[in-house]
Amino acid sequence: MVKLGIQLTVLIGSTVPKPASSVLIESLANVEVTHSAQERSGFQLRFRAGRSASLVERDYPVLKSGELKPFNRVILVVIFNGKPQVLMDGVITHQQLLPSNNPGESSIVVTGEDVSVMMDLEEKIVEHPAQNETIIANKIIASYAKYGLIPQVIPPLTDKPPLPTERIPVQHGTDLDYLLKMARRHGYVFYITPGPAPGTNTAYWGPPKRLGLPQSALSVNMGSNTNVESISFEYNALAATTVSGQVQDRDTNKVKSLDISSSKLFPLAQTSALKQSQVRTVVPKPIQGLSESQAKAFAQGITDTSLDDVVVAEGTLNALEYNGILQAGALVGVRGVGNQYDGFYYVKSVTHQLQTGQYKQQFVLTREGLGSTTLAVVP
């Protein structure tokens, strides 16, 4: 166990991760973990790399054990307020030695990504005949069972299996690329979260989680209730996108008009950027073998995804002052910044920074426009 203002357990190994050696634990200087609700998550561990001047000891002790070899699996479990949480389950992909002429200043840094990186190592050409994208997503995720993946696949409303005589879905690229490509067509996301238990991971393929109980509010300029060290907001008037054009219906072979100018996402803002006086419009992408309803669903995905970049908030908090761990891929309330930017946001990513006596989090929040939809948020 390492005490960094909280408790941290490090498991590491080539196949089944085991508790890290005492040499490794005592050398650990700081930990950084980034959770993303839209792409791969990652981690970085920095170790002090001291060694004696003896000619016998030619290598750094933290390297001699082989625990930091590339593709070793790393599991980090943090205990905060008495509750354990798996902070990262990933694979080492990069090792860096930073020797110094000054005693005690040499260090070794290992960087890695969550287990979805193992889905991105082999490009393939694979046919998936008579299978809809829900089945394909479940099948791909199941093939990585050795990493403890628990599939959480939400079927799209218009996900019908194509007839082999009309169209056969063909995967060109890695499994991860294909999962992300299928997700984007529906305005979905795909990402992996560690846990709930060490050695297991939840593989989520579905819409952004904009429903559910919000996390404790991020409070700004509220005296003793303030729990945010810094925060800034940006409004991008060019982000919101509508879709307008024509598509050919597979079932009737007729050309149909297609116009998507509103979002199917649960609203987090009082006024969506889609209601601006000027909004970017694109034509639907030509995809063969789609029914009218499927083409509309794919176009809806373009509009819904574009709203992720309208209002973006970035900031830093102290986890001890926040009295909790902010989670990516969920809702959080913001208060104290005025009605235009107060209210609920979707947590797009969180970076955890741990070192002795300190636990900070950098966060990125998003929503589709201005104005709060509620008079108050959960404290």
mmCIF file of C-alpha atoms in Angstrom:
data_model
loop_
_atom_site.group_PDB
_atom_site.id
_atom_site.type_symbol
_atom_site.label_atom_id
_atom_site.label_comp_id
_atom_site.label_asym_id
_atom_site.label_seq_id
_atom_site.Cartn_x
_atom_site.Cartn_y
_atom_site.Cartn_z
ATOM 1 C CA MET A 1 0.000 0.000 0.000
ATOM 2 C CA VAL A 2 1.173 3.519 -0.770
ATOM 3 C CA LYS A 3 -0.128 6.491 1.182
ATOM 4 C CA LEU A 4 -0.524 9.495 -1.078
ATOM 5 C CA GLY A 5 -3.132 11.308 1.009
ATOM 6 C CA ILE A 6 -5.260 8.295 0.081
ATOM 7 C CA GLN A 7 -4.352 4.619 -0.292
ATOM 8 C CA LEU A 8 -3.189 3.147 -3.558
ATOM 9 C CA THR A 9 -2.647 -0.498 -4.449
ATOM 10 C CA VAL A 10 -0.494 -1.348 -7.478
ATOM 11 C CA LEU A 11 -0.902 -4.732 -9.191
ATOM 12 C CA ILE A 12 1.422 -5.574 -12.067
ATOM 13 C CA GLY A 13 2.488 -8.586 -14.130
ATOM 14 C CA SER A 14 2.717 -10.184 -17.563
ATOM 15 C CA THR A 15 -0.381 -12.383 -17.260
ATOM 16 C CA VAL A 16 -2.126 -12.211 -13.881
ATOM 17 C CA PRO A 17 -1.162 -8.931 -12.153
ATOM 18 C CA LYS A 18 0.186 -9.391 -8.618
ATOM 19 C CA PRO A 19 1.033 -6.866 -5.891
ATOM 20 C CA ALA A 20 4.040 -4.828 -6.964
ATOM 21 C CA SER A 21 7.370 -5.473 -5.245
ATOM 22 C CA SER A 22 8.430 -3.352 -2.287
ATOM 23 C CA VAL A 23 11.276 -1.903 -4.389
ATOM 24 C CA LEU A 24 8.783 -0.654 -6.959
ATOM 25 C CA ILE A 25 6.342 0.699 -4.380
ATOM 26 C CA GLU A 26 9.006 2.572 -2.439
ATOM 27 C CA SER A 27 10.276 4.161 -5.661
ATOM 28 C CA LEU A 28 6.866 5.373 -6.870
ATOM 29 C CA ALA A 29 6.885 9.193 -7.011
ATOM 30 C CA ASN A 30 3.617 10.113 -8.724
ATOM 31 C CA VAL A 31 0.714 8.695 -10.696
ATOM 32 C CA GLU A 32 -1.338 10.215 -13.502
ATOM 33 C CA VAL A 33 -4.431 8.522 -14.941
ATOM 34 C CA THR A 34 -6.711 9.933 -17.640
ATOM 35 C CA HIS A 35 -10.249 8.590 -18.032
ATOM 36 C CA SER A 36 -12.020 9.437 -21.284
ATOM 37 C CA ALA A 37 -15.658 8.811 -22.176
ATOM 38 C CA GLN A 38 -14.917 8.997 -25.904
ATOM 39 C CA GLU A 39 -11.548 7.361 -26.517
ATOM 40 C CA ARG A 40 -8.808 5.285 -24.917
ATOM 41 C CA SER A 41 -7.853 6.090 -21.348
ATOM 42 C CA GLY A 42 -4.212 6.131 -20.255
ATOM 43 C CA PHE A 43 -1.802 6.247 -17.341
ATOM 44 C CA GLN A 44 1.709 7.353 -16.452
ATOM 45 C CA LEU A 45 3.800 6.234 -13.476
ATOM 46 C CA ARG A 46 6.997 7.999 -12.452
ATOM 47 C CA PHE A 47 9.575 6.173 -10.310
ATOM 48 C CA ARG A 48 12.707 7.412 -8.586
ATOM 49 C CA ALA A 49 15.596 5.502 -10.130
ATOM 50 C CA GLY A 50 18.411 5.586 -7.626
ATOM 51 C CA ARG A 51 21.223 3.020 -7.601
ATOM 52 C CA SER A 52 24.469 2.550 -5.730
ATOM 53 C CA ALA A 53 27.876 3.379 -7.168
ATOM 54 C CA SER A 54 28.938 -0.269 -6.891
ATOM 55 C CA LEU A 55 30.174 -1.834 -10.089
ATOM 56 C CA VAL A 56 28.211 -4.957 -9.159
ATOM 57 C CA GLU A 57 24.913 -3.125 -9.368
ATOM 58 C CA ARG A 58 25.009 -2.120 -12.993
ATOM 59 C CA ASP A 59 21.257 -1.598 -13.447
ATOM 60 C CA TYR A 60 18.545 0.354 -11.699
ATOM 61 C CA PRO A 61 16.713 -1.768 -9.086
ATOM 62 C CA VAL A 62 13.260 -0.788 -10.420
ATOM 63 C CA LEU A 63 14.220 -2.229 -13.822
ATOM 64 C CA LYS A 64 15.916 -5.427 -12.661
ATOM 65 C CA SER A 65 12.698 -7.184 -11.632
ATOM 66 C CA GLY A 66 11.129 -6.861 -15.082
ATOM 67 C CA GLU A 67 7.886 -5.514 -13.633
ATOM 68 C CA LEU A 68 7.999 -2.461 -15.901
ATOM 69 C CA LYS A 69 8.397 -4.352 -19.181
ATOM 70 C CA PRO A 70 6.267 -3.199 -22.114
ATOM 71 C CA PHE A 71 2.889 -4.986 -22.372
ATOM 72 C CA ASN A 72 2.860 -5.890 -18.693
ATOM 73 C CA ARG A 73 -0.602 -5.312 -17.281
ATOM 74 C CA VAL A 74 -1.049 -2.664 -14.570
ATOM 75 C CA ILE A 75 -4.040 -2.366 -12.219
ATOM 76 C CA LEU A 76 -4.338 0.622 -9.886
ATOM 77 C CA VAL A 77 -6.859 0.521 -7.035
ATOM 78 C CA VAL A 78 -7.454 3.659 -4.971
ATOM 79 C CA ILE A 79 -9.197 3.695 -1.592
ATOM 80 C CA PHE A 80 -10.869 7.050 -1.009
ATOM 81 C CA ASN A 81 -13.060 7.691 2.033
ATOM 82 C CA GLY A 82 -12.856 3.982 2.785
ATOM 83 C CA LYS A 83 -14.262 2.936 -0.602
ATOM 84 C CA PRO A 84 -12.058 1.028 -3.070
ATOM 85 C CA GLN A 85 -12.229 1.958 -6.738
ATOM 86 C CA VAL A 86 -10.308 0.545 -9.683
ATOM 87 C CA LEU A 87 -8.614 3.607 -11.138
ATOM 88 C CA MET A 88 -6.895 1.919 -14.093
ATOM 89 C CA ASP A 89 -6.527 -1.456 -15.755
ATOM 90 C CA GLY A 90 -4.103 -1.065 -18.599
ATOM 91 C CA VAL A 91 -0.996 -2.170 -20.440
ATOM 92 C CA ILE A 92 2.469 -0.593 -20.443
ATOM 93 C CA THR A 93 3.256 0.690 -23.939
ATOM 94 C CA HIS A 94 6.205 3.038 -23.369
ATOM 95 C CA GLN A 95 9.199 3.170 -21.030
ATOM 96 C CA GLN A 96 11.486 6.167 -20.537
ATOM 97 C CA LEU A 97 14.734 6.417 -18.542
ATOM 98 C CA LEU A 98 15.761 9.914 -17.425
ATOM 99 C CA PRO A 99 19.240 9.615 -15.874
ATOM 100 C CA SER A 100 20.672 12.590 -14.022
ATOM 101 C CA ASN A 101 24.153 13.633 -12.915
ATOM 102 C CA ASN A 102 22.627 14.832 -9.641
ATOM 103 C CA PRO A 103 22.128 12.183 -6.945
ATOM 104 C CA GLY A 104 18.502 11.186 -6.431
ATOM 105 C CA GLU A 105 17.170 12.948 -9.529
ATOM 106 C CA SER A 106 17.185 10.049 -12.005
ATOM 107 C CA SER A 107 13.737 8.706 -12.846
ATOM 108 C CA ILE A 108 11.944 6.102 -14.912
ATOM 109 C CA VAL A 109 8.576 6.866 -16.480
ATOM 110 C CA VAL A 110 6.228 4.217 -17.840
ATOM 111 C CA THR A 111 3.204 5.132 -19.917
ATOM 112 C CA GLY A 112 0.324 2.914 -20.906
ATOM 113 C CA GLU A 113 -3.253 2.742 -22.122
ATOM 114 C CA ASP A 114 -6.340 0.895 -20.995
ATOM 115 C CA VAL A 115 -6.875 -2.658 -22.232
ATOM 116 C CA SER A 116 -8.647 -1.420 -25.372
ATOM 117 C CA VAL A 117 -5.144 -0.848 -26.775
ATOM 118 C CA MET A 118 -5.026 -4.619 -27.276
ATOM 119 C CA MET A 119 -7.976 -4.204 -29.662
ATOM 120 C CA ASP A 120 -5.911 -1.833 -31.783
ATOM 121 C CA LEU A 121 -2.867 -3.971 -32.597
ATOM 122 C CA GLU A 122 -4.053 -5.977 -35.605
ATOM 123 C CA GLU A 123 -5.718 -4.700 -38.755
ATOM 124 C CA LYS A 124 -8.192 -7.149 -40.260
ATOM 125 C CA ILE A 125 -10.558 -7.644 -43.152
ATOM 126 C CA VAL A 126 -13.533 -9.527 -41.716
ATOM 127 C CA GLU A 127 -17.038 -10.084 -43.067
ATOM 128 C CA HIS A 128 -20.005 -10.047 -40.681
ATOM 129 C CA PRO A 129 -22.831 -11.485 -42.831
ATOM 130 C CA ALA A 130 -26.454 -11.110 -41.648
ATOM 131 C CA GLN A 131 -25.344 -9.459 -38.407
ATOM 132 C CA ASN A 132 -26.482 -6.108 -37.102
ATOM 133 C CA GLU A 133 -24.070 -3.789 -35.332
ATOM 134 C CA THR A 134 -25.274 -4.806 -31.863
ATOM 135 C CA ILE A 135 -24.315 -8.417 -32.555
ATOM 136 C CA ILE A 136 -21.007 -7.385 -34.116
ATOM 137 C CA ALA A 137 -20.098 -5.180 -31.136
ATOM 138 C CA ASN A 138 -20.894 -7.954 -28.645
ATOM 139 C CA LYS A 139 -18.921 -10.474 -30.699
ATOM 140 C CA ILE A 140 -15.808 -8.308 -30.909
ATOM 141 C CA ILE A 141 -15.875 -7.462 -27.193
ATOM 142 C CA ALA A 142 -16.346 -11.134 -26.262
ATOM 143 C CA SER A 143 -13.156 -12.058 -28.124
ATOM 144 C CA TYR A 144 -11.146 -10.159 -25.475
ATOM 145 C CA ALA A 145 -12.530 -12.053 -22.483
ATOM 146 C CA LYS A 146 -9.045 -12.664 -21.062
ATOM 147 C CA TYR A 147 -8.951 -8.974 -20.105
ATOM 148 C CA GLY A 148 -12.099 -9.354 -18.035
ATOM 149 C CA LEU A 149 -14.287 -7.337 -20.418
ATOM 150 C CA ILE A 150 -17.933 -7.101 -19.412
ATOM 151 C CA PRO A 151 -19.960 -5.962 -22.460
ATOM 152 C CA GLN A 152 -22.516 -3.205 -21.978
ATOM 153 C CA VAL A 153 -23.969 -2.801 -25.454
ATOM 154 C CA ILE A 154 -27.072 -0.645 -25.987
ATOM 155 C CA PRO A 155 -28.903 -1.628 -29.215
ATOM 156 C CA PRO A 156 -29.693 1.297 -31.552
ATOM 157 C CA LEU A 157 -33.362 1.707 -32.464
ATOM 158 C CA THR A 158 -32.762 1.154 -36.187
ATOM 159 C CA ASP A 159 -30.237 -1.673 -35.978
ATOM 160 C CA LYS A 160 -31.574 -4.264 -38.416
ATOM 161 C CA PRO A 161 -29.387 -7.070 -39.798
ATOM 162 C CA PRO A 162 -28.802 -6.570 -43.532
ATOM 163 C CA LEU A 163 -29.767 -9.296 -45.949
ATOM 164 C CA PRO A 164 -26.625 -10.949 -47.388
ATOM 165 C CA THR A 165 -28.068 -10.489 -50.875
ATOM 166 C CA GLU A 166 -28.139 -6.718 -50.345
ATOM 167 C CA ARG A 167 -25.158 -5.868 -48.164
ATOM 168 C CA ILE A 168 -22.515 -7.638 -46.091
ATOM 169 C CA PRO A 169 -20.849 -5.537 -43.369
ATOM 170 C CA VAL A 170 -17.086 -5.726 -43.861
ATOM 171 C CA GLN A 171 -14.549 -4.648 -41.266
ATOM 172 C CA HIS A 172 -11.434 -2.961 -42.636
ATOM 173 C CA GLY A 173 -9.055 -2.135 -39.788
ATOM 174 C CA THR A 174 -8.565 -3.004 -36.155
ATOM 175 C CA ASP A 175 -11.335 -4.164 -33.843
ATOM 176 C CA LEU A 176 -11.161 -0.879 -31.948
ATOM 177 C CA ASP A 177 -11.421 1.184 -35.137
ATOM 178 C CA TYR A 178 -14.487 -0.767 -36.216
ATOM 179 C CA LEU A 179 -16.211 -0.458 -32.836
ATOM 180 C CA LEU A 180 -15.638 3.308 -32.905
ATOM 181 C CA LYS A 181 -16.791 3.592 -36.515
ATOM 182 C CA MET A 182 -20.030 1.734 -35.773
ATOM 183 C CA ALA A 183 -20.584 3.828 -32.649
ATOM 184 C CA ARG A 184 -20.171 7.148 -34.474
ATOM 185 C CA ARG A 185 -22.808 6.180 -37.024
ATOM 186 C CA HIS A 186 -25.406 6.210 -34.240
ATOM 187 C CA GLY A 187 -24.048 9.124 -32.234
ATOM 188 C CA TYR A 188 -22.737 6.503 -29.801
ATOM 189 C CA VAL A 189 -19.485 6.260 -27.885
ATOM 190 C CA PHE A 190 -17.250 3.308 -27.095
ATOM 191 C CA TYR A 191 -14.905 3.258 -24.152
ATOM 192 C CA ILE A 192 -13.678 0.954 -21.402
ATOM 193 C CA THR A 193 -13.903 1.720 -17.701
ATOM 194 C CA PRO A 194 -11.926 -0.325 -15.156
ATOM 195 C CA GLY A 195 -13.829 -2.433 -12.655
ATOM 196 C CA PRO A 196 -16.105 -2.914 -10.900
ATOM 197 C CA ALA A 197 -13.644 -5.436 -9.411
ATOM 198 C CA PRO A 198 -9.876 -5.582 -9.987
ATOM 199 C CA GLY A 199 -9.174 -7.596 -13.133
ATOM 200 C CA THR A 200 -12.541 -6.769 -14.730
ATOM 201 C CA ASN A 201 -13.455 -3.984 -17.155
ATOM 202 C CA THR A 202 -16.747 -2.636 -18.485
ATOM 203 C CA ALA A 203 -16.851 -2.158 -22.267
ATOM 204 C CA TYR A 204 -19.559 0.422 -22.989
ATOM 205 C CA TRP A 205 -20.969 0.802 -26.513
ATOM 206 C CA GLY A 206 -23.959 3.102 -26.495
ATOM 207 C CA PRO A 207 -25.205 6.687 -26.278
ATOM 208 C CA PRO A 208 -23.479 9.205 -23.981
ATOM 209 C CA LYS A 209 -24.848 8.780 -20.451
ATOM 210 C CA ARG A 210 -26.725 12.056 -20.089
ATOM 211 C CA LEU A 211 -29.309 10.636 -17.706
ATOM 212 C CA GLY A 212 -28.995 9.468 -14.119
ATOM 213 C CA LEU A 213 -28.129 10.940 -10.758
ATOM 214 C CA PRO A 214 -25.611 13.812 -11.125
ATOM 215 C CA GLN A 215 -22.384 13.781 -9.142
ATOM 216 C CA SER A 216 -21.728 16.295 -6.381
ATOM 217 C CA ALA A 217 -21.653 19.823 -7.783
ATOM 218 C CA LEU A 218 -18.536 21.715 -8.776
ATOM 219 C CA SER A 219 -18.808 24.943 -6.775
ATOM 220 C CA VAL A 220 -17.089 28.185 -7.798
ATOM 221 C CA ASN A 221 -16.711 31.383 -5.760
ATOM 222 C CA MET A 222 -19.007 30.103 -2.995
ATOM 223 C CA GLY A 223 -16.893 30.721 0.091
ATOM 224 C CA SER A 224 -16.361 27.635 2.235
ATOM 225 C CA ASN A 225 -18.371 25.565 -0.277
ATOM 226 C CA THR A 226 -15.911 26.273 -3.094
ATOM 227 C CA ASN A 227 -14.290 23.028 -4.261
ATOM 228 C CA VAL A 228 -12.846 24.023 -7.651
ATOM 229 C CA GLU A 229 -9.357 25.498 -7.912
ATOM 230 C CA SER A 230 -9.857 26.811 -11.440
ATOM 231 C CA ILE A 231 -12.403 26.586 -14.253
ATOM 232 C CA SER A 232 -12.924 28.210 -17.667
ATOM 233 C CA PHE A 233 -15.703 28.027 -20.265
ATOM 234 C CA GLU A 234 -15.704 28.285 -24.056
ATOM 235 C CA TYR A 235 -18.622 28.563 -26.479
ATOM 236 C CA ASN A 236 -17.954 27.387 -30.044
ATOM 237 C CA ALA A 237 -20.637 28.776 -32.353
ATOM 238 C CA LEU A 238 -19.319 26.720 -35.300
ATOM 239 C CA ALA A 239 -19.653 23.302 -33.679
ATOM 240 C CA ALA A 240 -23.382 22.582 -33.983
ATOM 241 C CA THR A 241 -24.191 20.789 -37.251
ATOM 242 C CA THR A 242 -27.425 19.876 -39.005
ATOM 243 C CA VAL A 243 -27.845 17.433 -41.892
ATOM 244 C CA SER A 244 -29.896 18.107 -45.015
ATOM 245 C CA GLY A 245 -30.004 16.355 -48.369
ATOM 246 C CA GLN A 246 -31.274 13.245 -50.100
ATOM 247 C CA VAL A 247 -30.792 9.513 -49.613
ATOM 248 C CA GLN A 248 -31.833 6.468 -51.598
ATOM 249 C CA ASP A 249 -34.062 4.123 -49.610
ATOM 250 C CA ARG A 250 -32.872 0.518 -49.887
ATOM 251 C CA ASP A 251 -36.392 -0.889 -49.419
ATOM 252 C CA THR A 252 -38.222 1.196 -52.040
ATOM 253 C CA ASN A 253 -35.256 2.274 -54.180
ATOM 254 C CA LYS A 254 -36.711 5.792 -54.089
ATOM 255 C CA VAL A 255 -34.842 9.002 -53.333
ATOM 256 C CA LYS A 256 -36.064 10.581 -50.090
ATOM 257 C CA SER A 257 -35.422 13.962 -48.523
ATOM 258 C CA LEU A 258 -33.554 13.948 -45.228
ATOM 259 C CA ASP A 259 -33.436 16.856 -42.773
ATOM 260 C CA ILE A 260 -32.067 16.626 -39.229
ATOM 261 C CA SER A 261 -32.152 19.926 -37.358
ATOM 262 C CA SER A 262 -32.745 18.868 -33.745
ATOM 263 C CA SER A 263 -31.057 16.571 -31.238
ATOM 264 C CA LYS A 264 -32.335 13.359 -29.672
ATOM 265 C CA LEU A 265 -30.033 13.805 -26.673
ATOM 266 C CA PHE A 266 -31.477 14.647 -23.274
ATOM 267 C CA PRO A 267 -31.108 18.449 -23.001
ATOM 268 C CA LEU A 268 -28.587 19.824 -20.528
ATOM 269 C CA ALA A 269 -28.825 23.451 -21.694
ATOM 270 C CA GLN A 270 -31.766 25.825 -21.799
ATOM 271 C CA THR A 271 -30.925 26.989 -25.321
ATOM 272 C CA SER A 272 -29.274 24.595 -27.762
ATOM 273 C CA ALA A 273 -26.732 25.915 -30.249
ATOM 274 C CA LEU A 274 -28.969 24.412 -32.938
ATOM 275 C CA LYS A 275 -31.264 27.415 -32.347
ATOM 276 C CA GLN A 276 -28.576 29.926 -33.349
ATOM 277 C CA SER A 277 -29.290 32.284 -36.235
ATOM 278 C CA GLN A 278 -26.599 30.489 -38.256
ATOM 279 C CA VAL A 279 -25.856 26.750 -38.043
ATOM 280 C CA ARG A 280 -23.481 24.648 -40.126
ATOM 281 C CA THR A 281 -25.260 22.231 -42.499
ATOM 282 C CA VAL A 282 -23.754 19.156 -44.170
ATOM 283 C CA VAL A 283 -25.125 16.662 -46.680
ATOM 284 C CA PRO A 284 -25.658 13.027 -45.610
ATOM 285 C CA LYS A 285 -22.785 10.685 -46.322
ATOM 286 C CA PRO A 286 -23.540 8.140 -49.070
ATOM 287 C CA ILE A 287 -23.681 4.650 -47.540
ATOM 288 C CA GLN A 288 -25.036 1.864 -49.730
ATOM 289 C CA GLY A 289 -27.676 -0.571 -48.557
ATOM 290 C CA LEU A 290 -29.426 1.617 -45.969
ATOM 291 C CA SER A 291 -33.131 2.019 -45.422
ATOM 292 C CA GLU A 292 -34.556 5.504 -44.970
ATOM 293 C CA SER A 293 -34.812 4.990 -41.201
ATOM 294 C CA GLN A 294 -31.187 3.837 -40.967
ATOM 295 C CA ALA A 295 -29.973 6.812 -43.015
ATOM 296 C CA LYS A 296 -31.894 9.142 -40.688
ATOM 297 C CA ALA A 297 -30.351 7.452 -37.650
ATOM 298 C CA PHE A 298 -26.836 7.913 -39.034
ATOM 299 C CA ALA A 299 -27.558 11.567 -39.852
ATOM 300 C CA GLN A 300 -28.958 12.049 -36.359
ATOM 301 C CA GLY A 301 -25.674 10.720 -35.013
ATOM 302 C CA ILE A 302 -23.781 13.467 -36.880
ATOM 303 C CA THR A 303 -25.936 16.183 -35.328
ATOM 304 C CA ASP A 304 -25.876 14.723 -31.823
ATOM 305 C CA THR A 305 -22.100 14.219 -31.867
ATOM 306 C CA SER A 306 -21.490 17.783 -33.058
ATOM 307 C CA LEU A 307 -23.070 19.168 -29.885
ATOM 308 C CA ASP A 308 -20.268 17.725 -27.742
ATOM 309 C CA ASP A 309 -18.036 20.622 -28.748
ATOM 310 C CA VAL A 310 -20.398 23.581 -28.276
ATOM 311 C CA VAL A 311 -19.793 24.504 -24.628
ATOM 312 C CA VAL A 312 -16.586 23.115 -23.134
ATOM 313 C CA ALA A 313 -15.493 23.713 -19.545
ATOM 314 C CA GLU A 314 -12.003 22.844 -18.302
ATOM 315 C CA GLY A 315 -10.757 23.043 -14.748
ATOM 316 C CA THR A 316 -8.952 21.561 -11.756
ATOM 317 C CA LEU A 317 -10.163 20.391 -8.365
ATOM 318 C CA ASN A 318 -8.659 18.946 -5.201
ATOM 319 C CA ALA A 319 -10.285 15.569 -4.555
ATOM 320 C CA LEU A 320 -9.970 16.012 -0.791
ATOM 321 C CA GLU A 321 -11.844 19.334 -0.925
ATOM 322 C CA TYR A 322 -14.369 17.905 -3.392
ATOM 323 C CA ASN A 323 -14.713 14.979 -0.976
ATOM 324 C CA GLY A 324 -14.992 12.491 -3.784
ATOM 325 C CA ILE A 325 -13.693 11.280 -7.124
ATOM 326 C CA LEU A 326 -15.198 12.942 -10.194
ATOM 327 C CA GLN A 327 -16.113 10.299 -12.783
ATOM 328 C CA ALA A 328 -15.941 10.619 -16.571
ATOM 329 C CA GLY A 329 -18.951 9.498 -18.599
ATOM 330 C CA ALA A 330 -21.549 10.848 -16.162
ATOM 331 C CA LEU A 331 -23.334 14.082 -15.269
ATOM 332 C CA VAL A 332 -22.150 16.761 -12.862
ATOM 333 C CA GLY A 333 -23.638 20.067 -11.782
ATOM 334 C CA VAL A 334 -21.821 23.408 -11.829
ATOM 335 C CA ARG A 335 -22.839 26.360 -9.646
ATOM 336 C CA GLY A 336 -21.522 29.816 -8.908
ATOM 337 C CA VAL A 337 -20.676 30.935 -12.474
ATOM 338 C CA GLY A 338 -23.974 32.600 -13.466
ATOM 339 C CA ASN A 339 -27.125 31.347 -15.175
ATOM 340 C CA GLN A 340 -25.575 31.123 -18.659
ATOM 341 C CA TYR A 341 -22.999 28.539 -17.571
ATOM 342 C CA ASP A 342 -24.489 27.099 -14.353
ATOM 343 C CA GLY A 343 -26.336 23.785 -14.550
ATOM 344 C CA PHE A 344 -25.636 20.234 -15.643
ATOM 345 C CA TYR A 345 -22.766 19.029 -17.828
ATOM 346 C CA TYR A 346 -21.526 15.750 -19.263
ATOM 347 C CA VAL A 347 -18.069 14.826 -17.953
ATOM 348 C CA LYS A 348 -16.025 14.107 -21.083
ATOM 349 C CA SER A 349 -12.700 13.308 -19.415
ATOM 350 C CA VAL A 350 -10.940 13.395 -16.049
ATOM 351 C CA THR A 351 -7.196 13.281 -15.358
ATOM 352 C CA HIS A 352 -6.223 12.036 -11.888
ATOM 353 C CA GLN A 353 -2.899 13.302 -10.505
ATOM 354 C CA LEU A 354 -1.648 11.597 -7.332
ATOM 355 C CA GLN A 355 1.485 12.195 -5.330
ATOM 356 C CA THR A 356 2.379 12.215 -1.652
ATOM 357 C CA GLY A 357 -0.273 14.164 0.255
ATOM 358 C CA GLN A 358 -2.074 15.343 -2.884
ATOM 359 C CA TYR A 359 -4.874 14.139 -5.156
ATOM 360 C CA LYS A 360 -5.947 16.539 -7.904
ATOM 361 C CA GLN A 361 -8.234 16.088 -10.883
ATOM 362 C CA GLN A 362 -8.304 17.972 -14.167
ATOM 363 C CA PHE A 363 -11.647 17.735 -15.942
ATOM 364 C CA VAL A 364 -13.326 18.523 -19.264
ATOM 365 C CA LEU A 365 -17.102 19.063 -19.314
ATOM 366 C CA THR A 366 -19.412 19.544 -22.321
ATOM 367 C CA ARG A 367 -22.995 20.424 -23.198
ATOM 368 C CA GLU A 368 -24.959 21.667 -26.187
ATOM 369 C CA GLY A 369 -25.660 25.300 -25.323
ATOM 370 C CA LEU A 370 -26.193 28.063 -22.785
ATOM 371 C CA GLY A 371 -28.514 28.478 -19.818
ATOM 372 C CA SER A 372 -29.263 26.188 -16.893
ATOM 373 C CA THR A 373 -32.252 23.841 -17.065
ATOM 374 C CA THR A 374 -32.602 23.790 -13.283
ATOM 375 C CA LEU A 375 -32.805 26.328 -10.467
ATOM 376 C CA ALA A 376 -30.336 24.337 -8.359
ATOM 377 C CA VAL A 377 -27.904 21.436 -8.732
ATOM 378 C CA VAL A 378 -27.028 18.641 -6.307
ATOM 379 C CA PRO A 379 -24.570 20.132 -3.741
#
